[in-house]
JSON list of C-alpha atoms in Angstrom, two decimals:
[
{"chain": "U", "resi": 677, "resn": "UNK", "atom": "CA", "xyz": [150.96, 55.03, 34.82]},
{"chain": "U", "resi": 678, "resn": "UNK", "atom": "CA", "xyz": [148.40, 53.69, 36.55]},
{"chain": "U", "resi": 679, "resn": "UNK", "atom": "CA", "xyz": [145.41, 55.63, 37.59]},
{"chain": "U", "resi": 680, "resn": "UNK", "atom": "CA", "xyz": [141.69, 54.99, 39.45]},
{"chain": "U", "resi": 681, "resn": "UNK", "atom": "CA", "xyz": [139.47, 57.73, 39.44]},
{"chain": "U", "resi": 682, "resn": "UNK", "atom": "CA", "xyz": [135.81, 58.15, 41.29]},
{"chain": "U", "resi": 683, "resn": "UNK", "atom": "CA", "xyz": [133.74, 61.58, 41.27]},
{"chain": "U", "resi": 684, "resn": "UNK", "atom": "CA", "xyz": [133.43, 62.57, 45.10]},
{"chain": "U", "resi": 685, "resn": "UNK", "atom": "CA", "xyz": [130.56, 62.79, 46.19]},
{"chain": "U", "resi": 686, "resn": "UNK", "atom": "CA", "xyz": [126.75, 61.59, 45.31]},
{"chain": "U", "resi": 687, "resn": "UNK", "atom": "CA", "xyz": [123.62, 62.17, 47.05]},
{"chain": "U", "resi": 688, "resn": "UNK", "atom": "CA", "xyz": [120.78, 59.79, 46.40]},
{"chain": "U", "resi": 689, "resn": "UNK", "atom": "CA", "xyz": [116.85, 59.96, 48.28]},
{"chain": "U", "resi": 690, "resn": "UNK", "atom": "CA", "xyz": [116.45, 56.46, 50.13]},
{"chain": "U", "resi": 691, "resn": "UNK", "atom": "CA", "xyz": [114.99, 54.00, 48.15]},
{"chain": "U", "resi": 692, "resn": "UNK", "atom": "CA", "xyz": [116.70, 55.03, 45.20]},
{"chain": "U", "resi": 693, "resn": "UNK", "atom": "CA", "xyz": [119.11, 53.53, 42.94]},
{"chain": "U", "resi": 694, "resn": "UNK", "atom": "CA", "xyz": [122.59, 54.79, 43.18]},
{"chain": "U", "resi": 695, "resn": "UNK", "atom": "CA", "xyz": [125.21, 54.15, 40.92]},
{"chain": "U", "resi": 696, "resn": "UNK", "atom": "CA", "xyz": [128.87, 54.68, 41.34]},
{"chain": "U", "resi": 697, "resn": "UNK", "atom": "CA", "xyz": [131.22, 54.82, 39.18]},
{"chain": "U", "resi": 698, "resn": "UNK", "atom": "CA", "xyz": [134.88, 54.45, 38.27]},
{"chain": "U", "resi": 699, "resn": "UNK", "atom": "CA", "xyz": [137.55, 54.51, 35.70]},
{"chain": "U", "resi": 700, "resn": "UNK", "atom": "CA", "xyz": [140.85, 52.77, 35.46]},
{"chain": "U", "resi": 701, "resn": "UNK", "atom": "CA", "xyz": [143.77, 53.22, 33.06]},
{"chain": "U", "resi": 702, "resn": "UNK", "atom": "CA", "xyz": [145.80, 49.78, 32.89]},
{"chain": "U", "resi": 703, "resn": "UNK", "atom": "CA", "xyz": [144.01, 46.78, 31.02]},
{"chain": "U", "resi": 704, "resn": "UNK", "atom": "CA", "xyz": [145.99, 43.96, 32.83]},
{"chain": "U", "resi": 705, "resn": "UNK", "atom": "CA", "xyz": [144.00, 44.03, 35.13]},
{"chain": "U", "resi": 706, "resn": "UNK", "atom": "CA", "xyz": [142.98, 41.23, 36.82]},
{"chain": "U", "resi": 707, "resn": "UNK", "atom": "CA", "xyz": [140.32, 41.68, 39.94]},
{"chain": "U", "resi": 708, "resn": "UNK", "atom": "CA", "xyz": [138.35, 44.58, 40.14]},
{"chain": "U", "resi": 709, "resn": "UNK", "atom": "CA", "xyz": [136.65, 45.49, 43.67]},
{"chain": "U", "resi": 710, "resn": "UNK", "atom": "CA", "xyz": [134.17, 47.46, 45.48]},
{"chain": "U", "resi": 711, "resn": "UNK", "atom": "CA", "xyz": [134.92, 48.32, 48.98]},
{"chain": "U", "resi": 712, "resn": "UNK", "atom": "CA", "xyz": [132.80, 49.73, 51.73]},
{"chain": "U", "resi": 713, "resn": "UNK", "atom": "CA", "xyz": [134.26, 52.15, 54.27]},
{"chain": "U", "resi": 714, "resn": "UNK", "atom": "CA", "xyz": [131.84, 53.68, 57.10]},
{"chain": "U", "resi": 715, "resn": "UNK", "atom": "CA", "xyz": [133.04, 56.15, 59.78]},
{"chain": "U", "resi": 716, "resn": "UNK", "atom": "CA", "xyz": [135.93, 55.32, 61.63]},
{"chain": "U", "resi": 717, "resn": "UNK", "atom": "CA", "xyz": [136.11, 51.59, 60.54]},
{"chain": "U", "resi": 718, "resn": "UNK", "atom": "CA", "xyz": [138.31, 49.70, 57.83]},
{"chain": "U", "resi": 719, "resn": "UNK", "atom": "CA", "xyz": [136.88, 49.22, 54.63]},
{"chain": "U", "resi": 720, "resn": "UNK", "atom": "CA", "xyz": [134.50, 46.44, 54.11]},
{"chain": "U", "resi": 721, "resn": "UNK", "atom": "CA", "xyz": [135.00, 44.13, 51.01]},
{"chain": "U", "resi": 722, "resn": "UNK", "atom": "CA", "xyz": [131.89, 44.18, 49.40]},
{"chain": "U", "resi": 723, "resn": "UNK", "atom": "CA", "xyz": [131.91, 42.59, 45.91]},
{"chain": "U", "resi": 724, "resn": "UNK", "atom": "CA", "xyz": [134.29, 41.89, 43.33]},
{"chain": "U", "resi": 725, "resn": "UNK", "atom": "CA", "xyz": [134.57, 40.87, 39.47]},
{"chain": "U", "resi": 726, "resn": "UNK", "atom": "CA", "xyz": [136.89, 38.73, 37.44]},
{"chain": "U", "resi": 727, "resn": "UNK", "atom": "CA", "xyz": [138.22, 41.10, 34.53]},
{"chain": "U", "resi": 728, "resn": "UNK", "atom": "CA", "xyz": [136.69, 38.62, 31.74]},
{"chain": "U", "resi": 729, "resn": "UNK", "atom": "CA", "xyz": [133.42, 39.27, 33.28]},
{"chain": "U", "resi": 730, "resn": "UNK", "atom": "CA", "xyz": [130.52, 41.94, 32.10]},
{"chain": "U", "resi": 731, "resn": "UNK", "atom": "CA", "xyz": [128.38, 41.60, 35.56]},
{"chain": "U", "resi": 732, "resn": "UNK", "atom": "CA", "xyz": [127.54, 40.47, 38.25]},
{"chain": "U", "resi": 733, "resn": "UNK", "atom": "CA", "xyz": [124.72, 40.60, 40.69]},
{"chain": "U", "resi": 734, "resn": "UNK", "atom": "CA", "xyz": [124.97, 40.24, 44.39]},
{"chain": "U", "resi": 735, "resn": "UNK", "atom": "CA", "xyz": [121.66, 40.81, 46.20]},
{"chain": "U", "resi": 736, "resn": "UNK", "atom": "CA", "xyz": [121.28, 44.81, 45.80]},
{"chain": "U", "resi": 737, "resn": "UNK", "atom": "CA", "xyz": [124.54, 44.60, 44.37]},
{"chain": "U", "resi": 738, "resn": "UNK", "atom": "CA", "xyz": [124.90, 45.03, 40.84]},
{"chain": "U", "resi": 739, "resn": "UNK", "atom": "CA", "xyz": [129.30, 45.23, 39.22]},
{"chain": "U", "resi": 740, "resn": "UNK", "atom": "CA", "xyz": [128.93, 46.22, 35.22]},
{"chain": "U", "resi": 741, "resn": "UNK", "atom": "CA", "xyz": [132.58, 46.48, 33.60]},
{"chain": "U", "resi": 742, "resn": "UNK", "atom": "CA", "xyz": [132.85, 47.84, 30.37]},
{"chain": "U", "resi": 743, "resn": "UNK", "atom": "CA", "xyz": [136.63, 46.51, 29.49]},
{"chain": "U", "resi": 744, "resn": "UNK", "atom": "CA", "xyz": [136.44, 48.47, 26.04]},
{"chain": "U", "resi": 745, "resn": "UNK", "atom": "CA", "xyz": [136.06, 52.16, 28.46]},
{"chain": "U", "resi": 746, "resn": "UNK", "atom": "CA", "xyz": [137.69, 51.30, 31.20]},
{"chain": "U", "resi": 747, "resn": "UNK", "atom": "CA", "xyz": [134.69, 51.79, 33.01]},
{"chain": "U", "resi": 748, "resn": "UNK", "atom": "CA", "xyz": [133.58, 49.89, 36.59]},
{"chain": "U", "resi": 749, "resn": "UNK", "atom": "CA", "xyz": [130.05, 50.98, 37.83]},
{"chain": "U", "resi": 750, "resn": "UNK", "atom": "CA", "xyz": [128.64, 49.58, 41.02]},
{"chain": "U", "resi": 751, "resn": "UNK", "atom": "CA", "xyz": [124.33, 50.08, 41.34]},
{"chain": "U", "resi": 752, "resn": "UNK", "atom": "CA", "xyz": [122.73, 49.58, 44.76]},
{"chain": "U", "resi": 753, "resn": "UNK", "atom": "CA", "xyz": [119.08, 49.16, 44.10]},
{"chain": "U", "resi": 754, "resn": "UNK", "atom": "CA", "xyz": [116.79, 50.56, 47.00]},
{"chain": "U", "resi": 755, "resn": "UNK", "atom": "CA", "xyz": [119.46, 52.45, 49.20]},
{"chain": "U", "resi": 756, "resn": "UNK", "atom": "CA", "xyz": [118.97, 52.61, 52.52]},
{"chain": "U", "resi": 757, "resn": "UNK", "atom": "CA", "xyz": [120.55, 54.98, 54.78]},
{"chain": "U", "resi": 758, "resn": "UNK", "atom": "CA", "xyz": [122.67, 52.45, 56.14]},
{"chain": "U", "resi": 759, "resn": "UNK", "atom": "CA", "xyz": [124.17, 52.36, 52.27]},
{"chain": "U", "resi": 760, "resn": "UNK", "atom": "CA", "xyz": [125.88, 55.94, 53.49]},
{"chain": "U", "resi": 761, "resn": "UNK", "atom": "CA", "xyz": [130.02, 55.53, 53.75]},
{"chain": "U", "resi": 762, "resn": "UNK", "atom": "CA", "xyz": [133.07, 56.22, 51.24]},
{"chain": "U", "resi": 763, "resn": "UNK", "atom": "CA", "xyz": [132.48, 53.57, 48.35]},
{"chain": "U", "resi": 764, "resn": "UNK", "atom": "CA", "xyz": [136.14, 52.56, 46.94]},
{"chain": "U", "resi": 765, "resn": "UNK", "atom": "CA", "xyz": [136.91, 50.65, 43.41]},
{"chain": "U", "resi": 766, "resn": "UNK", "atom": "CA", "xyz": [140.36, 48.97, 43.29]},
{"chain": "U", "resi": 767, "resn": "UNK", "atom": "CA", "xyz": [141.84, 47.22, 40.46]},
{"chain": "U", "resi": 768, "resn": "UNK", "atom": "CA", "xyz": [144.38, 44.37, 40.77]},
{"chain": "U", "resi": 769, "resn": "UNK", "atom": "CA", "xyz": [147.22, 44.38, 37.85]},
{"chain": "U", "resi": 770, "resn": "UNK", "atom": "CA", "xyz": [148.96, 41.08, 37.25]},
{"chain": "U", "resi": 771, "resn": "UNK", "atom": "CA", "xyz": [152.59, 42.34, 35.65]},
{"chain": "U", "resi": 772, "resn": "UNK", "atom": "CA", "xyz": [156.15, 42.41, 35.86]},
{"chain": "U", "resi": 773, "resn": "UNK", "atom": "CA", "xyz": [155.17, 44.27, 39.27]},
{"chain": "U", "resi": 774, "resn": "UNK", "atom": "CA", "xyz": [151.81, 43.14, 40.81]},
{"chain": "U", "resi": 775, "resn": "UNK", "atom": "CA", "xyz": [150.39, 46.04, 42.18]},
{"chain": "U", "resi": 776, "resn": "UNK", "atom": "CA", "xyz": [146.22, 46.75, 43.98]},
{"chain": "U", "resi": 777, "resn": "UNK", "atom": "CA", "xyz": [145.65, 50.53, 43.30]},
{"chain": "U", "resi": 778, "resn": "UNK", "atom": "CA", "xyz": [142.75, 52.10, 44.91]},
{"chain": "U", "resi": 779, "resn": "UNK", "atom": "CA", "xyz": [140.42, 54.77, 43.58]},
{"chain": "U", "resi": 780, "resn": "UNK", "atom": "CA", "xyz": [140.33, 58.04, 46.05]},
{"chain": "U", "resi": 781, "resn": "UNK", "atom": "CA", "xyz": [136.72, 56.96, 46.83]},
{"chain": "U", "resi": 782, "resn": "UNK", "atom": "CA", "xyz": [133.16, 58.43, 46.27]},
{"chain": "U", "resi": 783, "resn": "UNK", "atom": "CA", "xyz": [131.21, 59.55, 49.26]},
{"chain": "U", "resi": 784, "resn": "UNK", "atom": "CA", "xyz": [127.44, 58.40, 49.21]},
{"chain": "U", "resi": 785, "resn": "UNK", "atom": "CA", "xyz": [125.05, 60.30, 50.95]},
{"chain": "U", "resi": 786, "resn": "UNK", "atom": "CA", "xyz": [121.42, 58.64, 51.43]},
{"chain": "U", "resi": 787, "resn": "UNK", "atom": "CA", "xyz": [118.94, 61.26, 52.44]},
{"chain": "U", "resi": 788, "resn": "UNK", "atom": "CA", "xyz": [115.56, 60.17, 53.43]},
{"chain": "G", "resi": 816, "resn": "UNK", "atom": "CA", "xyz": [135.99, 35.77, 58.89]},
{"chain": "G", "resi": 817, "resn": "UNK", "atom": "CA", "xyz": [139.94, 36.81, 59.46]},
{"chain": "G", "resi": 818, "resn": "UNK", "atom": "CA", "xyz": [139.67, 38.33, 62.29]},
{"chain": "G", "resi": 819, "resn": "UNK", "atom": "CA", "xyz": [142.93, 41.56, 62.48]},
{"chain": "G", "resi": 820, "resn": "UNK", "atom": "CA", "xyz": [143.64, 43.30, 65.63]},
{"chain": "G", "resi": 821, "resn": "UNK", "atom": "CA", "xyz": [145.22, 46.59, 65.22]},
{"chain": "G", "resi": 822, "resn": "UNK", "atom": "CA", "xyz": [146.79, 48.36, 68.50]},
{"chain": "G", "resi": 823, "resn": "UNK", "atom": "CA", "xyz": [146.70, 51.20, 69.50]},
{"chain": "G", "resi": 824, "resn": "UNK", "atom": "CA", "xyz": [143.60, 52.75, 68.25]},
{"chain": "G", "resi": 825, "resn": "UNK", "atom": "CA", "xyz": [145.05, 55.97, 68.78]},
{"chain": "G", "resi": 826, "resn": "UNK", "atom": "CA", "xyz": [148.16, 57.27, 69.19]},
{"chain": "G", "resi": 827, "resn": "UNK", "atom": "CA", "xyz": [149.63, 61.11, 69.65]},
{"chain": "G", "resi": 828, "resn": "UNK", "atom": "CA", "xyz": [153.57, 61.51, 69.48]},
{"chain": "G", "resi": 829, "resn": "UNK", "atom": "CA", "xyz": [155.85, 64.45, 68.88]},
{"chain": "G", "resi": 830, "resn": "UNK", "atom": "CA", "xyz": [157.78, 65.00, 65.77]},
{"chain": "G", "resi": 831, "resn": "UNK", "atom": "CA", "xyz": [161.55, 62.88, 66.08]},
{"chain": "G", "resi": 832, "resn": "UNK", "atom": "CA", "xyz": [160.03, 60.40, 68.35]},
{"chain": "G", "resi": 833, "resn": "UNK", "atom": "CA", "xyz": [160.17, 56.12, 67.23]},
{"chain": "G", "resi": 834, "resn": "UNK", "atom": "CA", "xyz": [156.54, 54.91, 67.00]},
{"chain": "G", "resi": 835, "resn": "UNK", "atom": "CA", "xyz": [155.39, 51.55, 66.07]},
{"chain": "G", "resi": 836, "resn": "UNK", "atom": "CA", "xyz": [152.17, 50.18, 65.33]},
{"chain": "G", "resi": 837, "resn": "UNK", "atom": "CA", "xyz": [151.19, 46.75, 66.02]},
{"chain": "G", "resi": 838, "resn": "UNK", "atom": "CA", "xyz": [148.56, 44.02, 63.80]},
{"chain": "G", "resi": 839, "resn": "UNK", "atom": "CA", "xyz": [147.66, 41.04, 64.65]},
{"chain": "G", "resi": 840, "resn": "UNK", "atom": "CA", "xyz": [145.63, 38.70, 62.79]},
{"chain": "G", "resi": 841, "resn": "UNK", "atom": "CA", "xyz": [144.07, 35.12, 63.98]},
{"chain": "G", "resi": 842, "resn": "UNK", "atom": "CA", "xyz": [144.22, 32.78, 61.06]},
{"chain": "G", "resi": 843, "resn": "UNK", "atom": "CA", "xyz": [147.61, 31.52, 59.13]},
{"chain": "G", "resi": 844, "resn": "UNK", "atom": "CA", "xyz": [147.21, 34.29, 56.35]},
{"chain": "G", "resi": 845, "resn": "UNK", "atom": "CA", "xyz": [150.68, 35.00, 54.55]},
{"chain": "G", "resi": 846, "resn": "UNK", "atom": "CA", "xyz": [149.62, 38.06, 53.10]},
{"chain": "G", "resi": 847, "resn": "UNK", "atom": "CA", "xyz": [150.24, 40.85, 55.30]},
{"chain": "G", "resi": 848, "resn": "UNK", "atom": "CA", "xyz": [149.76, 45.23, 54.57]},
{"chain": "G", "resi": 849, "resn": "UNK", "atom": "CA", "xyz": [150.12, 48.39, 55.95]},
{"chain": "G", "resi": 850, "resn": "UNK", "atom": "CA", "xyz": [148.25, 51.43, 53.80]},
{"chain": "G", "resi": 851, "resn": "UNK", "atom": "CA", "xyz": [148.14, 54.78, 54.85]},
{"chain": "G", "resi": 852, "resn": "UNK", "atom": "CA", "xyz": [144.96, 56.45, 54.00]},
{"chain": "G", "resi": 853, "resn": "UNK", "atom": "CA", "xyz": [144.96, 59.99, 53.71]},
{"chain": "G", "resi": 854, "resn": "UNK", "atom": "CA", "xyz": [142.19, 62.71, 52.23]},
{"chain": "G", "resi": 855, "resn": "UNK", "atom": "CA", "xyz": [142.41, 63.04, 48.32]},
{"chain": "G", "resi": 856, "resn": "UNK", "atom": "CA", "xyz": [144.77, 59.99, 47.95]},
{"chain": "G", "resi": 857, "resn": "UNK", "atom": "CA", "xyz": [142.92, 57.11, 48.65]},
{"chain": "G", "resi": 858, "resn": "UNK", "atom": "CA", "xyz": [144.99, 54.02, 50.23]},
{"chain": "G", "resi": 859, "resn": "UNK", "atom": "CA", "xyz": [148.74, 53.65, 49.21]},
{"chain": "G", "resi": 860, "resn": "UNK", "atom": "CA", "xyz": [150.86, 50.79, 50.01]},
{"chain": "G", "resi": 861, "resn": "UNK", "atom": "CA", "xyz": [153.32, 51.33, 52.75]},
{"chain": "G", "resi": 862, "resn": "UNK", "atom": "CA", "xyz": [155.18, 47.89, 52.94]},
{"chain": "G", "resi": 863, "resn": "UNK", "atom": "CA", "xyz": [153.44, 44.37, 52.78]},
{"chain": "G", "resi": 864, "resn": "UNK", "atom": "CA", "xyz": [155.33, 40.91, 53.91]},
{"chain": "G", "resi": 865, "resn": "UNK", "atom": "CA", "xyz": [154.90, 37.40, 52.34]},
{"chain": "G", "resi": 866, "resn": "UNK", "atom": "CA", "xyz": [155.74, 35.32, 54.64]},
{"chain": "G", "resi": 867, "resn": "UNK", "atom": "CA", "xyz": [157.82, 35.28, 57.77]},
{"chain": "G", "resi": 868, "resn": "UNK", "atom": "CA", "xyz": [160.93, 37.87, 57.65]},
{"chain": "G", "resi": 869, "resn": "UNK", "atom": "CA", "xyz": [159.58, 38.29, 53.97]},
{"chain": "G", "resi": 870, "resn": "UNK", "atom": "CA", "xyz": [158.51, 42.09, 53.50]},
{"chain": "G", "resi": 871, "resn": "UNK", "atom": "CA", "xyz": [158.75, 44.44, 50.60]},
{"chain": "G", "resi": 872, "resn": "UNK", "atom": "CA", "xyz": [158.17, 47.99, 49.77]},
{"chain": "G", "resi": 873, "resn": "UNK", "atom": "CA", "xyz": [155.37, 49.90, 48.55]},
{"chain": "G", "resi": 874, "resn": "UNK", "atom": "CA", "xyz": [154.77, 53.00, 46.92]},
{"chain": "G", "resi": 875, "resn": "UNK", "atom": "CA", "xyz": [155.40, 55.18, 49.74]},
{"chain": "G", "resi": 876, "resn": "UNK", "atom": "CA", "xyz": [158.06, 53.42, 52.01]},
{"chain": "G", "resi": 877, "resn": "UNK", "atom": "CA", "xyz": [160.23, 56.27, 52.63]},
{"chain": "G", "resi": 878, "resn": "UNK", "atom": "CA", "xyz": [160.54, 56.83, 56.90]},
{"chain": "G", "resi": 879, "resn": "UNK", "atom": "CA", "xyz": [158.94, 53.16, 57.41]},
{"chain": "G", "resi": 880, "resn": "UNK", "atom": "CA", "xyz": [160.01, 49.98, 58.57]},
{"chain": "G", "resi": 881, "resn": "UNK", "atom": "CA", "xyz": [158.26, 46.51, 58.93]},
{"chain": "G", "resi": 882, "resn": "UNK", "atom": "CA", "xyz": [159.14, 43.33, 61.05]},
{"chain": "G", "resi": 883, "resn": "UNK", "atom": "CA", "xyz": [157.13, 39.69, 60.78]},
{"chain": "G", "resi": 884, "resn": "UNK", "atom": "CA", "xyz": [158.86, 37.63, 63.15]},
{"chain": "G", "resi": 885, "resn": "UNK", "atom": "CA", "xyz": [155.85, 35.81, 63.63]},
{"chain": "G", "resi": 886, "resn": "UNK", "atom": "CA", "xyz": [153.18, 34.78, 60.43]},
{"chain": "G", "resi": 887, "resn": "UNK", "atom": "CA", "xyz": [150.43, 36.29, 63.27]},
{"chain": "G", "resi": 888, "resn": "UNK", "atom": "CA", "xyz": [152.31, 39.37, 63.97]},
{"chain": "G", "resi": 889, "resn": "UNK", "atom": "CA", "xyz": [153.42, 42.27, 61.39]},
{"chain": "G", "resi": 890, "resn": "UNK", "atom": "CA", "xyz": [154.64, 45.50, 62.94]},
{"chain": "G", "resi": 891, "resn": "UNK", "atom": "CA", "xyz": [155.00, 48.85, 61.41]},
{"chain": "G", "resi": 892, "resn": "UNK", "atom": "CA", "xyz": [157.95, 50.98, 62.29]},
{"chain": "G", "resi": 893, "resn": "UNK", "atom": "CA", "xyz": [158.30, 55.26, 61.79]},
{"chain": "G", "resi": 894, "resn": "UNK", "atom": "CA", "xyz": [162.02, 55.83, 63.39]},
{"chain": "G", "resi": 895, "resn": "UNK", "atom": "CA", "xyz": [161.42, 59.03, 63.39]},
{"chain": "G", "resi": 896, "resn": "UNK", "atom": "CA", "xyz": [157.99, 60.86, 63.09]},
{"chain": "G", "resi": 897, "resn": "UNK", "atom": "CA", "xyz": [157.50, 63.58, 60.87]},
{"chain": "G", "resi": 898, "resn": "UNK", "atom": "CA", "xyz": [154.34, 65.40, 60.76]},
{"chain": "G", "resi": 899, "resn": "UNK", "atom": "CA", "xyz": [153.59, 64.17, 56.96]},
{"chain": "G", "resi": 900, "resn": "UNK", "atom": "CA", "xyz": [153.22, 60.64, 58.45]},
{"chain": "G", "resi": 901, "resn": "UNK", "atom": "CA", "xyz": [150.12, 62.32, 60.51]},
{"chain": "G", "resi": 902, "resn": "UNK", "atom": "CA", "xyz": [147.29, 60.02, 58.73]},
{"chain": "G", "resi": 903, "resn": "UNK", "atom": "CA", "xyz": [145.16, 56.83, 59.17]},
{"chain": "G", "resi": 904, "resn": "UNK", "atom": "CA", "xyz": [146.98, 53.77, 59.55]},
{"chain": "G", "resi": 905, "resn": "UNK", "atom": "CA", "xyz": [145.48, 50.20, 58.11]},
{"chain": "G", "resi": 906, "resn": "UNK", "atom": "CA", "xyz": [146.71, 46.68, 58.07]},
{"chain": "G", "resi": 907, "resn": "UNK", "atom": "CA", "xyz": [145.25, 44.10, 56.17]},
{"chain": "G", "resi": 908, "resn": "UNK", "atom": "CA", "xyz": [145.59, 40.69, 54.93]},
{"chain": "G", "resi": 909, "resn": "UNK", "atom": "CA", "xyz": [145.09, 38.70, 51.73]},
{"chain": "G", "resi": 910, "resn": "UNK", "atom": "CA", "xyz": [141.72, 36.09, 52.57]},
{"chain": "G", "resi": 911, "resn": "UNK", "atom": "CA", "xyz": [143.30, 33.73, 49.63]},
{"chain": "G", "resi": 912, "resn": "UNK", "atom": "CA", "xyz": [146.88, 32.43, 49.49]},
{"chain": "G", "resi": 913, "resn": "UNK", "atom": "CA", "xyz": [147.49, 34.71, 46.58]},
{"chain": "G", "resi": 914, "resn": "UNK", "atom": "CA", "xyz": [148.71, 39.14, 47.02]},
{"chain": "G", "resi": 915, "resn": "UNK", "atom": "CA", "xyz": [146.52, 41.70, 46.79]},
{"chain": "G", "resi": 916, "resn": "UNK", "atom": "CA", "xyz": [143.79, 39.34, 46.20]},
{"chain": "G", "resi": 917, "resn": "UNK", "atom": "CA", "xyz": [140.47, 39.50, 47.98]},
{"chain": "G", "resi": 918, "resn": "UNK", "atom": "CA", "xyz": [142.15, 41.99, 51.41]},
{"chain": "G", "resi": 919, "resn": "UNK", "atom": "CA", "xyz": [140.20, 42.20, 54.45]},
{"chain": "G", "resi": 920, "resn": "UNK", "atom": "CA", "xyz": [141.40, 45.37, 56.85]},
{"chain": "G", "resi": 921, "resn": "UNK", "atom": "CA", "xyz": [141.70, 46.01, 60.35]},
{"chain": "G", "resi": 922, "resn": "UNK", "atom": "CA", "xyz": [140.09, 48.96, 62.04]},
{"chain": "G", "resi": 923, "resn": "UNK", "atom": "CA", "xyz": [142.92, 51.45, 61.62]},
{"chain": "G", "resi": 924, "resn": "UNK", "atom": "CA", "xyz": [145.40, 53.62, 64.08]},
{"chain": "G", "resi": 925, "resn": "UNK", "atom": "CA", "xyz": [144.80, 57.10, 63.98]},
{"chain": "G", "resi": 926, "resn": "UNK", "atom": "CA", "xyz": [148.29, 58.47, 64.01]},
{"chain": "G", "resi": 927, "resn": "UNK", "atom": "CA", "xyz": [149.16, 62.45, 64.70]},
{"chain": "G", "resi": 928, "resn": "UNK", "atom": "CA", "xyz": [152.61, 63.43, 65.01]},
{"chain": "G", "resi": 929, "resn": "UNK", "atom": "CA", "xyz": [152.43, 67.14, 66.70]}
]
């Protein structure tokens, strides 16, 4: 079946790269995302890539997809402490049911 | 911006009680969603609607019910709470014309069912 997975937790010093990362099992996919969540709010799309896409760069926002692995990664070059919330990845399958499933999310910590 | 009013906030009900939840959104989206988020499982689809009177299940339906009687309006329904339906509560809505493309969420409804 369908499965997104994230590690739980990563800790980066502010000004810092960070990289998050994700794996997903189905390969229709279509849309992969990054969503922000910070306490007690909704989550926050952030950025998104087309499946036939490698990369993309938004800003501090970098999306690298490795279709071959499976394999989303999202960097965020210079993280501030305002980068700290739940990071999610979702993928969006196009199928005989469409269906968005959501990673369980990756909690970044930015310490200064 | 879509801009997605969720009411209440906050809500505490006993166990067996009817509770509904409320989202209302400001632009003509036809996409509509309730997830449940809840620690270790990330978001799951409750129920979503496509249109007016047009909803359909998610992966964890059982013990809800939706109404859209209005494309602004899309209400969320427990008949009966159980204390498993104790969780965060989000509603969403598809930015494009197309599902589960592109969602923007509300704030959430903290739910606990004592």
């Amino acid at each position: 079946g369908e499965d997104v997975e994230q590690s739980l937790f990563l800790s980066v010093r502010e000004g810092d790269s960070s990289v998050i990362n994700c794996t997903y099992t189905d390969s229709s996919s279509t849309y992969l995302y990054w969503y922000k969540q910070e306490p007690g709010a909704g989550l926050q799309l952030l950025t998104y890539i087309f499946s036939n896409m490698d990369m993309k760069q938004d800003q501090r926002l970098t999306v690298l997809l490795n279709k071959k692995d499976k394999h989303l990664s999202l960097r965020i070059a210079d993280t501030q402490t305002g980068d700290s919330a739940i990071y999610f990845c979702a993928e969006s399958i196009r199928g005989n049911t469409d269906k968005l499933i959501f990673g369980t999310g990756t909690r970044l910590q930015v310490f200064p | 911006d879509a801009g997605i009013t969720q009411s209440p906030r906050h809500k505490v009900t006993e166990t067996g009680t009817p509770v509904t939840l409320r989202c209302h959104q400001t632009e003509n989206h036809r996409y509509m969603y309730w997830y449940r988020q809840d620690p270790g499982h990330g978001l799951r689809l409750i129920h979503y609607s496509y249109g007016v009177k047009d909803t359909d299940k998610g992966e964890v339906s059982d013990g809800y019910s939706v109404s859209r009687s209005k494309t602004e309006d899309f209400l969320l329904t427990l008949e009966s709470a159980t204390s498993s339906q104790t969780s965060v509560y989000f509603c969403a809505i598809s930015e494009t014309q197309i599902l589960n493309e592109k969602l923007f969420f509300g704030s959430g409804t903290q739910l606990s069912v004592l």
